[in-house]
Short mmCIF file of C-alpha atoms and ligand atoms in Angstrom, two decimals:
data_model
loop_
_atom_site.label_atom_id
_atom_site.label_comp_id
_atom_site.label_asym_id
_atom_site.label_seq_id
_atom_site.Cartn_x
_atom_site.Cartn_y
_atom_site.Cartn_z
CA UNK Y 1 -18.69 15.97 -1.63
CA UNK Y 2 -17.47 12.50 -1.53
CA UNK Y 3 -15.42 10.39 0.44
CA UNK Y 4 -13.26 8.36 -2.15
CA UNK Y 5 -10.65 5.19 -1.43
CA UNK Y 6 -8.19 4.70 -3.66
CA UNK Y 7 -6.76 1.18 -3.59
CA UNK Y 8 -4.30 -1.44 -4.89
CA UNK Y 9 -5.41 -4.76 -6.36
CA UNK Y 10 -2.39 -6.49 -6.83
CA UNK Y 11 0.56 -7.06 -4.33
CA UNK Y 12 1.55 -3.74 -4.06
CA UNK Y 13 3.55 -1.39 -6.02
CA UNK Y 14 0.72 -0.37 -8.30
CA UNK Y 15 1.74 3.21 -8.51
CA UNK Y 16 -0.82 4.21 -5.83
CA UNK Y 17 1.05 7.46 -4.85
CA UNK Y 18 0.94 8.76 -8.22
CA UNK Y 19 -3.02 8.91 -8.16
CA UNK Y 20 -3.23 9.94 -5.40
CA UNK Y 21 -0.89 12.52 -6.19
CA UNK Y 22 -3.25 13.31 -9.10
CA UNK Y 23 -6.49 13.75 -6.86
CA UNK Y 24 -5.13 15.26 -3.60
CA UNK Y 25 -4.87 18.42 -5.58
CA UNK Y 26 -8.59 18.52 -5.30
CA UNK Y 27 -9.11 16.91 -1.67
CA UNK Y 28 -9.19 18.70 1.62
CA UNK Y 29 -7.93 16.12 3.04
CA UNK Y 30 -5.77 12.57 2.00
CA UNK Y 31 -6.10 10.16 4.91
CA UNK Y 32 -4.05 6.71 5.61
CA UNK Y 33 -6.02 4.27 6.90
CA UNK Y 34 -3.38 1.08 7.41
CA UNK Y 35 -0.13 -0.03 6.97
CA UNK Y 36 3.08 1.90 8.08
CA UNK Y 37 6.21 2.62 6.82
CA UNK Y 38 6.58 -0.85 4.64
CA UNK Y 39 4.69 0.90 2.22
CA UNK Y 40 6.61 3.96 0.53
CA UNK Y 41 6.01 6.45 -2.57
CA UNK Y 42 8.07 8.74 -4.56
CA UNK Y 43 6.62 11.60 -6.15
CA UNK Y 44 8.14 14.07 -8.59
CA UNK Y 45 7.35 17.85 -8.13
CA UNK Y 46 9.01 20.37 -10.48
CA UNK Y 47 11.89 18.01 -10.65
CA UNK Y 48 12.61 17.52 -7.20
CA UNK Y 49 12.28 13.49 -6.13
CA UNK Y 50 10.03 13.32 -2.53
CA UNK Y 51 10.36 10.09 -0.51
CA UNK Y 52 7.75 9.15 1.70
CA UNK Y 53 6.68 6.48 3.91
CA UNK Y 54 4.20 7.72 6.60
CA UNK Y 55 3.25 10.48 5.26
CA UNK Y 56 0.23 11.03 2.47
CA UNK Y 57 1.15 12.69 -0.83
CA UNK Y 58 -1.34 15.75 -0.37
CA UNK Y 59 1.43 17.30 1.41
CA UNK Y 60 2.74 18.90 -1.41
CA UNK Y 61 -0.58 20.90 -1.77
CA UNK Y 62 -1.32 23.70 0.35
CA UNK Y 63 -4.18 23.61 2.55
CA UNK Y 64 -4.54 19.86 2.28
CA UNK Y 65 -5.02 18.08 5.68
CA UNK Y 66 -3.05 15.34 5.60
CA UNK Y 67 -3.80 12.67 8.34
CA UNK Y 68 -1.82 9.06 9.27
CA UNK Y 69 -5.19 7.60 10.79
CA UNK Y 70 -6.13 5.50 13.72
CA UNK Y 71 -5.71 2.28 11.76
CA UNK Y 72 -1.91 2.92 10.75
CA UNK Y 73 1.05 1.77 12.84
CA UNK Y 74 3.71 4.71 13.29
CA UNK Y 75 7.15 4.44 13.85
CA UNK Y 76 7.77 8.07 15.47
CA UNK Y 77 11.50 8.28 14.56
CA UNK Y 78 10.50 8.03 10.84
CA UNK Y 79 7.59 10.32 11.29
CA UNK Y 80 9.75 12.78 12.71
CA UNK Y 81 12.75 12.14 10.47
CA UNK Y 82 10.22 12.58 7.34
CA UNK Y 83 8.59 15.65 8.72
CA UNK Y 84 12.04 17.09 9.46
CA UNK Y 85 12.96 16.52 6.09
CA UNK Y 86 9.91 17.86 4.01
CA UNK Y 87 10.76 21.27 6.31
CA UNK Y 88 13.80 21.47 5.34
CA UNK Y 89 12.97 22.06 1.88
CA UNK Y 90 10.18 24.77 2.61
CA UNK Y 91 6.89 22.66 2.62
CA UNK Y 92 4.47 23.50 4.96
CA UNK Y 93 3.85 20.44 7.44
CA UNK Y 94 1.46 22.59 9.79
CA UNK Y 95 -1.32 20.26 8.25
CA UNK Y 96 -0.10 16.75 9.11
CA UNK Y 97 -2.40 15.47 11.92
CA UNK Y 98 -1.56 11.99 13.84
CA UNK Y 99 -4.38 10.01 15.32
CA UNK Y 100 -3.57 9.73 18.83
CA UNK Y 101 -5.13 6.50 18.70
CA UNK Y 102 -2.75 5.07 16.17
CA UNK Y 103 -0.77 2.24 17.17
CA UNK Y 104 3.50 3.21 17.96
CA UNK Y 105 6.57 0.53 16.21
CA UNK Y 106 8.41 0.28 19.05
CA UNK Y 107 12.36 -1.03 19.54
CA UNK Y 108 11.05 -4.59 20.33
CA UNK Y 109 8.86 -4.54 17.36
CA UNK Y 110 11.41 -4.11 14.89
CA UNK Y 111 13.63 -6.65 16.91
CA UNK Y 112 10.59 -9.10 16.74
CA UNK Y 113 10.12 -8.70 12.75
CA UNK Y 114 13.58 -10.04 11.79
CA UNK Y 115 13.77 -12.50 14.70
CA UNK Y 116 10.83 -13.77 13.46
CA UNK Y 117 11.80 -14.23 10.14
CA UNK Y 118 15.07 -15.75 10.94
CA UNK Y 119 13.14 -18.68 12.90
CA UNK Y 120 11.14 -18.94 9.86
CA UNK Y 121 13.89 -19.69 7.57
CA UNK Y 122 13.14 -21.13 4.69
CA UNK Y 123 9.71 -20.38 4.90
CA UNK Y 124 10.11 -16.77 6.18
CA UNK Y 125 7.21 -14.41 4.96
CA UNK Y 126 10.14 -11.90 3.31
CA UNK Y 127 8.39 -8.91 5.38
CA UNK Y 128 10.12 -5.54 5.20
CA UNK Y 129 11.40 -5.94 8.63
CA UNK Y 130 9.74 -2.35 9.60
CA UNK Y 131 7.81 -3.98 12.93
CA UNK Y 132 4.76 -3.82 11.23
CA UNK Y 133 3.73 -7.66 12.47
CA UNK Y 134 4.55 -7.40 15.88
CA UNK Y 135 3.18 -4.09 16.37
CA UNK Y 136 -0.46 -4.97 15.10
CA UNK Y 137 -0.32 -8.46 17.30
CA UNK Y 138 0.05 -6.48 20.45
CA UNK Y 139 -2.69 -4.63 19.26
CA UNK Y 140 -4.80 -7.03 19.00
CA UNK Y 141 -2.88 -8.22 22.19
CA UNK Y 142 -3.57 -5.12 24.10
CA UNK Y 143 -0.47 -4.97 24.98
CA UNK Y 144 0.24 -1.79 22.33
CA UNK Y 145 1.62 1.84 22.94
CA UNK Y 146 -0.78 3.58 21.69
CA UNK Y 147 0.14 7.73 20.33
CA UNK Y 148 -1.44 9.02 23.57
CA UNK Y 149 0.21 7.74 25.60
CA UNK Y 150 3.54 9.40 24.22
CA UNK Y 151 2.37 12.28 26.00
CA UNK Y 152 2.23 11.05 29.68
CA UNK Y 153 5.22 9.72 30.41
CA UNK Y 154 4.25 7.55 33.55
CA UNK Y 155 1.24 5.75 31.66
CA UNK Y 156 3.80 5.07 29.05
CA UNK Y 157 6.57 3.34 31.24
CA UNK Y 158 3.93 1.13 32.34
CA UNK Y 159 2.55 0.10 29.40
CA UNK Y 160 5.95 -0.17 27.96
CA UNK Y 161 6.72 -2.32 31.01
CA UNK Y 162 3.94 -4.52 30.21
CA UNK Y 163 4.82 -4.98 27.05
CA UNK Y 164 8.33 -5.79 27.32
CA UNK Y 165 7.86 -8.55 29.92
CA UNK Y 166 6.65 -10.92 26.94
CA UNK Y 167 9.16 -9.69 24.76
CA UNK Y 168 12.14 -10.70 26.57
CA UNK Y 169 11.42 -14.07 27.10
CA UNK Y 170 10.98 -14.28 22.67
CA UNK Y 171 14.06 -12.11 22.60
CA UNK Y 172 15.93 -14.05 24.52
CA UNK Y 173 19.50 -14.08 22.27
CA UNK Y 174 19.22 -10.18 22.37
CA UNK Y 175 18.81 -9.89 26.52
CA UNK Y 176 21.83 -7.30 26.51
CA UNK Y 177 20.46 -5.67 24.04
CA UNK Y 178 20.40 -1.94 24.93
CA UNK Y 179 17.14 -1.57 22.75
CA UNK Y 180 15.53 -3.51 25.24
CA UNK Y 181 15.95 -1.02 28.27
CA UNK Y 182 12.54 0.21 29.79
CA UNK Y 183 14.28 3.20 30.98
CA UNK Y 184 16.22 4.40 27.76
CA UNK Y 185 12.95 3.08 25.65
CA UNK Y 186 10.40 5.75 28.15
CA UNK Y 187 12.74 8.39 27.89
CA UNK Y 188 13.57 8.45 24.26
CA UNK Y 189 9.91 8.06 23.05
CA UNK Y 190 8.73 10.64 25.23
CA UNK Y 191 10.80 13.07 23.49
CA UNK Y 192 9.23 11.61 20.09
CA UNK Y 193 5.98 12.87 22.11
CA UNK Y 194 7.47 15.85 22.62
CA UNK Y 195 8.31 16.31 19.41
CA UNK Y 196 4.85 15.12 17.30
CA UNK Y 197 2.62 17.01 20.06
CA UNK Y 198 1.52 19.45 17.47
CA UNK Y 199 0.54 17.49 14.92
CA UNK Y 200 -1.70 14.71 17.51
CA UNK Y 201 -5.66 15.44 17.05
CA UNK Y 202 -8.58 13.66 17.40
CA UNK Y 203 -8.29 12.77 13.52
CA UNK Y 204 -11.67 10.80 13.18
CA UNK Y 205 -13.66 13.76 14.00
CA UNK Y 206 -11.56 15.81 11.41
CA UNK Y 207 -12.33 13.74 8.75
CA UNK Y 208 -16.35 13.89 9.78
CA UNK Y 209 -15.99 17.78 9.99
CA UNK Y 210 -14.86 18.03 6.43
CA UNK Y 211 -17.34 15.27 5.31
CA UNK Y 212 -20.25 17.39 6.61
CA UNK Y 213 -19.06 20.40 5.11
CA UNK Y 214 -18.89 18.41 1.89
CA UNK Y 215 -15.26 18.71 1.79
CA UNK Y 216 -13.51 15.70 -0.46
CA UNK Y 217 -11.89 13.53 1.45
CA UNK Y 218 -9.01 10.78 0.12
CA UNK Y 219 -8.63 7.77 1.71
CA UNK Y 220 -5.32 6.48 0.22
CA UNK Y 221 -4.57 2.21 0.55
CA UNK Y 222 -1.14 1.36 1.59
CA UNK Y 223 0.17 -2.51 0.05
CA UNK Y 224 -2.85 -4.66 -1.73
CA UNK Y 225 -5.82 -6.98 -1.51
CA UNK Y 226 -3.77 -9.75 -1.77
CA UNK Y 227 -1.64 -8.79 1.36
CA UNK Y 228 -4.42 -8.27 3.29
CA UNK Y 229 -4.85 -10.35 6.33
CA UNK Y 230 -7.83 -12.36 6.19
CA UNK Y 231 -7.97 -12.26 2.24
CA UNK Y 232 -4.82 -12.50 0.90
CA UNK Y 233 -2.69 -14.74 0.18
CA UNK Y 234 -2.39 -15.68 4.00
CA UNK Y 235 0.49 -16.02 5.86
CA UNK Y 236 2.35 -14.32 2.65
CA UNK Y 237 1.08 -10.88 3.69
CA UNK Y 238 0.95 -7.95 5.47
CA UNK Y 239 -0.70 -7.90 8.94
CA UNK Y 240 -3.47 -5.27 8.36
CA UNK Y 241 -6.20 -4.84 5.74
CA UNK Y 242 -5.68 -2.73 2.47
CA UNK Y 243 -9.24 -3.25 1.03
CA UNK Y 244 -11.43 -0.43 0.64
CA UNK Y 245 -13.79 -1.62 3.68
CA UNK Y 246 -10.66 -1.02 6.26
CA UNK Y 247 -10.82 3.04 5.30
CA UNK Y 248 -14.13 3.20 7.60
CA UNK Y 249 -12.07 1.59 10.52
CA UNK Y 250 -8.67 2.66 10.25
CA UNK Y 251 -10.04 6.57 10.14
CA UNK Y 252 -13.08 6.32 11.59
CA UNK Y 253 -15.72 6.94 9.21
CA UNK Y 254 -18.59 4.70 8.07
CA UNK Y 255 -19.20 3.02 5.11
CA UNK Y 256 -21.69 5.71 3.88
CA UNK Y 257 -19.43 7.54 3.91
CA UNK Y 258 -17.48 6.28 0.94
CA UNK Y 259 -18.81 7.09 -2.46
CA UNK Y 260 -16.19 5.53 -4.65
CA UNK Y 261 -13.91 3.16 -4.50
CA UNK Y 262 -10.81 3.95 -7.16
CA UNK Y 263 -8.61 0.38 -7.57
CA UNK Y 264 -5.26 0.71 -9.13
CA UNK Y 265 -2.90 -2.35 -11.25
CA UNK Y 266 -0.58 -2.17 -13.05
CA UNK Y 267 -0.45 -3.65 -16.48
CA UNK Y 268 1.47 -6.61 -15.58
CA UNK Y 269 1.89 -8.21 -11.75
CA UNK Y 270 5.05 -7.89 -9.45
CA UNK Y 271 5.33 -8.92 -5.66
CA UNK Y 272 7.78 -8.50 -3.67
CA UNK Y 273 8.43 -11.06 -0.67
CA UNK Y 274 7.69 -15.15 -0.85
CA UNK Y 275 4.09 -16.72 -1.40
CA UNK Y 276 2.09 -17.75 -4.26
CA UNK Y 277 2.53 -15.88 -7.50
CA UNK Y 278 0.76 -17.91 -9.92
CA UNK Y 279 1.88 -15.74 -13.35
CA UNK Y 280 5.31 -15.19 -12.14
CA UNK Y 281 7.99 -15.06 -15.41
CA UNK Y 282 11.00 -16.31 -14.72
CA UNK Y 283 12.36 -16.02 -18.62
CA UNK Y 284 13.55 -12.57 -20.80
CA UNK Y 285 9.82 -11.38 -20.45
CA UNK Y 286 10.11 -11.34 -16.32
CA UNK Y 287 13.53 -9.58 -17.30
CA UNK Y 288 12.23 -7.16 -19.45
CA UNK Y 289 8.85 -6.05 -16.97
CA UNK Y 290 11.78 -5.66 -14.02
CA UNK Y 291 14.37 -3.54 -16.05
CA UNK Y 292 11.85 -1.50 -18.34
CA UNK Y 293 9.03 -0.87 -15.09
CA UNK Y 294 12.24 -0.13 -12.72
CA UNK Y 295 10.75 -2.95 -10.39
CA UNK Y 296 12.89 -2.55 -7.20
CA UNK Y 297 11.27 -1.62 -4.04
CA UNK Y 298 10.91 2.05 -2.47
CA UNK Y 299 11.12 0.77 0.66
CA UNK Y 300 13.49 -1.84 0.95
CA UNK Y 301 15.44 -1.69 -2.52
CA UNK Y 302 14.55 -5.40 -3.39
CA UNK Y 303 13.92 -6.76 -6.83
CA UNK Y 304 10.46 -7.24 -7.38
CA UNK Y 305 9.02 -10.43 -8.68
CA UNK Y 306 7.27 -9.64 -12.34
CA UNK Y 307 4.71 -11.92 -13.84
CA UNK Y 308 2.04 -11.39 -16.44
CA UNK Y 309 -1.58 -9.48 -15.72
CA UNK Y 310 -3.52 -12.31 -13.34
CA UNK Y 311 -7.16 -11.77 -14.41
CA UNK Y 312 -8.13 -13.67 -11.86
CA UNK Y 313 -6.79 -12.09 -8.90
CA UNK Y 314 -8.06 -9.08 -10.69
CA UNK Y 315 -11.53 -9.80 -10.54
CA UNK Y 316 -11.16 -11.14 -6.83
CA UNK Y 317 -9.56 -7.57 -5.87
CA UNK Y 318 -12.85 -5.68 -7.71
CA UNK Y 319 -15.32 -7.73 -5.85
CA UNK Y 320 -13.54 -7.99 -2.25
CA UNK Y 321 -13.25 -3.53 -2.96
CA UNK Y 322 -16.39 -3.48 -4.70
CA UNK Y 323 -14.44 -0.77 -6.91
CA UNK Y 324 -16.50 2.14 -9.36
CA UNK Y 325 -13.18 2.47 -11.53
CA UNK Y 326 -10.13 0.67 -12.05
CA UNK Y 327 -6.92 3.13 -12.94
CA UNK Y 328 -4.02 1.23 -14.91
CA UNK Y 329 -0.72 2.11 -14.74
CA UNK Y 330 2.63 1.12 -16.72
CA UNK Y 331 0.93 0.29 -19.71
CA UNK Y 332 3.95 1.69 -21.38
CA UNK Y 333 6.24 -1.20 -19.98
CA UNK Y 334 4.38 -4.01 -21.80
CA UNK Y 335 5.24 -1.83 -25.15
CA UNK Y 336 7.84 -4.83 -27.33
CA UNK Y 337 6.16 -7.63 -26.36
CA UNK Y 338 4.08 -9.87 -28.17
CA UNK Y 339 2.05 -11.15 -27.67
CA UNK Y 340 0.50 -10.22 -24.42
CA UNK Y 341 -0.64 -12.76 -21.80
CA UNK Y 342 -3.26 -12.89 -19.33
CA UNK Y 343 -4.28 -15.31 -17.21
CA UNK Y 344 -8.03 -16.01 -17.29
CA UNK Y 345 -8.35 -19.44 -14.89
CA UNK Y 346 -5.74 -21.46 -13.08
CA UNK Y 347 -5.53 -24.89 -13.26
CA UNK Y 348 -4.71 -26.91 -9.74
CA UNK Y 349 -2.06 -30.00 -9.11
CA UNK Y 350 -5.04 -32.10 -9.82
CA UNK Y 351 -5.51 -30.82 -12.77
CA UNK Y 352 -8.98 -29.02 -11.73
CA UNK Y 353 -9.74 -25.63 -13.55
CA UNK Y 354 -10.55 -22.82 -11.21
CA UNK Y 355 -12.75 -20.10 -12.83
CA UNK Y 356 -12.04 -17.80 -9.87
CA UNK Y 357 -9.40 -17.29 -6.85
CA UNK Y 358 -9.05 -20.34 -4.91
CA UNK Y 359 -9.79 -19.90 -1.11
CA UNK Y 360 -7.32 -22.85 0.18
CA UNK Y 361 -3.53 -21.73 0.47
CA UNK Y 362 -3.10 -25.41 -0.90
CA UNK Y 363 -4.76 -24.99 -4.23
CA UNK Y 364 -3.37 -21.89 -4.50
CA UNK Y 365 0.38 -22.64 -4.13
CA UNK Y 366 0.27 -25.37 -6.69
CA UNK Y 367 -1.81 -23.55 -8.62
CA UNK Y 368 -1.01 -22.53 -12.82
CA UNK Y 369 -2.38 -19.84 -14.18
CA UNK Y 370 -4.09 -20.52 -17.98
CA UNK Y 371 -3.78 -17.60 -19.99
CA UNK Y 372 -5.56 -16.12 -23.37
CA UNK Y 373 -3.42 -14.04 -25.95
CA UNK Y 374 -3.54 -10.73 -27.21
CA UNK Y 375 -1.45 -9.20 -30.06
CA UNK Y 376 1.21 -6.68 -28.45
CA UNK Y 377 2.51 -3.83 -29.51
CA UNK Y 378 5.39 -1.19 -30.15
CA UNK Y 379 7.04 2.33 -29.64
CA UNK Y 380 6.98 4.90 -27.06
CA UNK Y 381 2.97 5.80 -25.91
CA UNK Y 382 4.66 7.89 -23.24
CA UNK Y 383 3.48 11.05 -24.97
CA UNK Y 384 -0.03 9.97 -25.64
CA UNK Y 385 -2.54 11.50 -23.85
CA UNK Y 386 -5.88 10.40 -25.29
CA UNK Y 387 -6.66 6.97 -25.93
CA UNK Y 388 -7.32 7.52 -29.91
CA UNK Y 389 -3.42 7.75 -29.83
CA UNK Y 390 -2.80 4.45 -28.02
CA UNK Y 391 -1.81 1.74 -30.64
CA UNK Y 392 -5.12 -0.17 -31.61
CA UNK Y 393 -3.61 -3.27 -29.66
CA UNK Y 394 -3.00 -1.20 -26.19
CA UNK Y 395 -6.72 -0.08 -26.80
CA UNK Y 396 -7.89 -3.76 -26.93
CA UNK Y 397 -6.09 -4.71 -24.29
CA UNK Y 398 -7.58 -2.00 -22.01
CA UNK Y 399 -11.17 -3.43 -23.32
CA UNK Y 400 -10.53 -6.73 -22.82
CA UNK Y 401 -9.14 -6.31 -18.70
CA UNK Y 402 -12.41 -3.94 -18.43
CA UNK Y 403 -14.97 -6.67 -20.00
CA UNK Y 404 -13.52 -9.58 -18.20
CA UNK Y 405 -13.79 -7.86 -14.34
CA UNK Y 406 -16.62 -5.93 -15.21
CA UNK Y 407 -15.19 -2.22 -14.10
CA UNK Y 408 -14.66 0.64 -16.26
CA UNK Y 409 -10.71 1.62 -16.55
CA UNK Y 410 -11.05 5.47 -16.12
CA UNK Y 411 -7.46 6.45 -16.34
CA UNK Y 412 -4.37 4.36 -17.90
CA UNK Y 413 -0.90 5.18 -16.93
CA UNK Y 414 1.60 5.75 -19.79
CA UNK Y 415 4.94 6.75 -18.49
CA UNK Y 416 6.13 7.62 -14.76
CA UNK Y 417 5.96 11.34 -15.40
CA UNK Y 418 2.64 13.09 -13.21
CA UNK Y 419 0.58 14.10 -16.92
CA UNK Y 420 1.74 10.68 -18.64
CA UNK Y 421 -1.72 9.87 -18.31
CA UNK Y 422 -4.56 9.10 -20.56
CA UNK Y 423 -8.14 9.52 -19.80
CA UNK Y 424 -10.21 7.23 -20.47
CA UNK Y 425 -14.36 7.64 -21.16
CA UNK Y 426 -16.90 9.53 -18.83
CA UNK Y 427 -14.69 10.70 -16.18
CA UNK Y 428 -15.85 10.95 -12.62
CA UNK Y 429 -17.38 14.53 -12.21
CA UNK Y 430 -14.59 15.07 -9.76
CA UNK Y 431 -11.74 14.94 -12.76
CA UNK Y 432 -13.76 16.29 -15.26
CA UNK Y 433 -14.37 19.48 -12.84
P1 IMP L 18 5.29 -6.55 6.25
O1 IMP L 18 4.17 -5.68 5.82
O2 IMP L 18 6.60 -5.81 6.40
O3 IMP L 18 4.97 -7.40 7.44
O4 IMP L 18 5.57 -7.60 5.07
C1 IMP L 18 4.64 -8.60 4.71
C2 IMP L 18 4.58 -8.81 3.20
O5 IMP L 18 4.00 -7.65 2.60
C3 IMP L 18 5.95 -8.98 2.53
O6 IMP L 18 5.81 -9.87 1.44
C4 IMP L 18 6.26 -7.59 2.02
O7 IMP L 18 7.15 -7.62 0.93
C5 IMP L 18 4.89 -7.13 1.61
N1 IMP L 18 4.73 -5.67 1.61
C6 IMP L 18 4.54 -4.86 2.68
N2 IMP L 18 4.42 -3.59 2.30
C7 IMP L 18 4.52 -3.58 0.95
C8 IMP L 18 4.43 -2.55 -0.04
O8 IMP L 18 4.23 -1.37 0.25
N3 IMP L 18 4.57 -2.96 -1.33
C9 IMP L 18 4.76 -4.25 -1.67
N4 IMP L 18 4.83 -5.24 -0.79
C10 IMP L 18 4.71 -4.91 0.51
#
């Protein structure tokens, strides 16, 4: 059985968790591979709303192993506070494993994030203030608390010490600041240690062991290609890499291991956070994708940025994933408008047409995005569940996002509920099972 990422392709937000959701059912195991807690889903089970940050969705299944991989960055206190919390209404967390190679938020991390943006000002990245940044730098640093070392508490006061030297001289207004004290920082995160002990394997060679036992094994994206480091739309992003390639590194597998690669987008764009957003609306259709797609953030509550479907991005996500199937959500948002926009090329401050996604932040940032028109159309498709019921329009719309990247759309979101979906042409053996 197959290893099989599923992705965003936009900024984030694309309704990843509910796919997920979808195929964990089937997995033996759903694996994180990046991020941390800036990225969040909700899922819906028998009525009853579930929150989570660190955590994969395959929780909710029984027997699923869900792991927060090497490549993720954890903030314990959320970890625990989320496993605490699924407990405490009855599900079974027995089967969440932590990479004890996966990077630890610390106090100073968190600290760093907003001082950061602060000095930034008016050109601050809008990150979710979670750490994420600062914990990844001293990764790449070597200067990071890494979850082993949780469990020995005199390795971890001197790495802690190590790492807090730096710190203090960027965190200079917050000297006093009790978060900053070596001694009250060791202590309380050995207790997180303490505390996550059970759940801390050796998480790369779990995911091999159900590989070789042909076991199917989820590897679920956190954020977007275009917040990934080296290409999105840099320094407007996130500070790890949520393309399909980062799955092999941030668990540990290799790329033959993959056998599909699952991208999801939503009908329309959103962002949240500055940078370039070349089909951003700022008119009654921006208004009607935020109030009608509910476009605030899980994680942070903010209003979302809404623009029209950006082709071109699009195709740049397919090719930097490489994706077998593209899954589109919130097609029932776009219902009441017409006609529909896409954009298809941008066109630069100099007035040069760009066919596809512009390498230089420049280009990009005055960049306008050219669009084609297709006829909209109306009513509630929430109940439809094959695509002969979609409106003819929705159905040419679907065709002409699949002809112009060049990837089949195998499922198409219709409504937030977990069966609004519709099913779209040969599906993948492992749906059709
Ligand atoms: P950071 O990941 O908190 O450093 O934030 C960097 C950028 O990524 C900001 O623009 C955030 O709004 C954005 N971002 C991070 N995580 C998510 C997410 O899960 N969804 C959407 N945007 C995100």
């Amino acid at each position: 059985m197959p290893g099989i990422v599923i992705v965003g392709t936009q900024w984030g937000d694309e309704g990843k968790g509910k796919i997920v959701d979808l195929l964990a059912e089937r997995a033996d195991a759903v694996v994180r591979f990046q991020g941390g807690n800036n990225a969040g889903h909700t899922i819906v089970r028998d009525g009853e709303e579930f929150k989570l940050h660190l955590i994969p969705s395959g929780i909710l299944y029984r027997g699923v192993t869900c792991i927060i991989g090497n490549g993720v960055v954890v903030d314990p206190a959320v970890l625990i506070s989320e496993l605490d919390g699924l407990r405490r209404r009855g599900v079974d967390v027995t089967g969440v494993k932590l990479s004890a190679n996966a990077h630890v938020i610390m106090p100073y991390h968190v600290m760093l994030d907003s001082a950061g943006e602060a000095k930034l000002g008016k050109l601050a990245i809008g990150t979710t203030k979670r750490g994420i940044g600062p914990c990844y730098a001293d990764k790449a640093a070597r200067l990071g608390i890494r979850v082993q070392d949780l469990l020995d508490p005199k390795i971890l006061r001197k790495k802690i010490l190590a790492a807090l030297e730096p710190k203090k001289q960027m965190l200079r207004p917050f000297a006093r600041d009790p978060r900053l004290d070596l001694h009250a920082i060791a202590e309380q995160y050995t207790a997180y240690g303490h505390r996550l002990e059970p759940h801390i394997a050796d998480t790369a060679r779990l995911c091999w062991e159900i590989l070789d036992r042909d076991g199917l094994v989820l590897f679920e994206g956190a954020q977007a290609a275009m917040l990934d480091l080296d290409h999105g739309t840099y320094p407007f992003v996130s500070s790890s890499n949520p393309i399909a390639g980062a799955a092999c590194v941030g668990a540990g597998v290799g790329p033959t291991d993959i056998s599909e690669v699952w991208g999801v987008a939503k009908a329309y764009t959103t962002r949240v956070g500055a940078g370039p957003f070349p089909t951003e609306l700022d008119d009654e259709v921006g208004k009607h994708l935020l109030t009608k797609g509910h476009e605030y953030g899980t994680t942070t509550g903010r209003e979302r940025r809404t623009g029209w479907l950006d082709l071109v991005a699009l195709r740049y996500a397919v090719r930097l994933n490489r994706l077998s199937a593209l899954v589109i959500t919130k097609l029932d948002v776009l219902a009441g408008l017409d006609p529909i926009r896409v954009a298809v090329r941008y066109r630069g401050g100099d007035g040069a047409v760009f066919d596809e996604f512009p390498y230089h932040q420049s280009i990009l940032h005055a960049a306008e995005a050219e669009y084609d028109e297709l006829p909209g159309f109306d009513g509630d498709i929430g109940a439809c569940r094959d695509e002969s019921e979609l409106p003819q329009e929705a159905r040419d719309y679907l065709a002409y996002i699949e002809d112009f990247v060049g990837v089949p759309i195998k499922l198409v979101g219709v409504g937030p509920g977990r069966d609004q979906i519709v099913a779209r042409g040969e599906q993948p053996a492992l749906l059709a099972a």
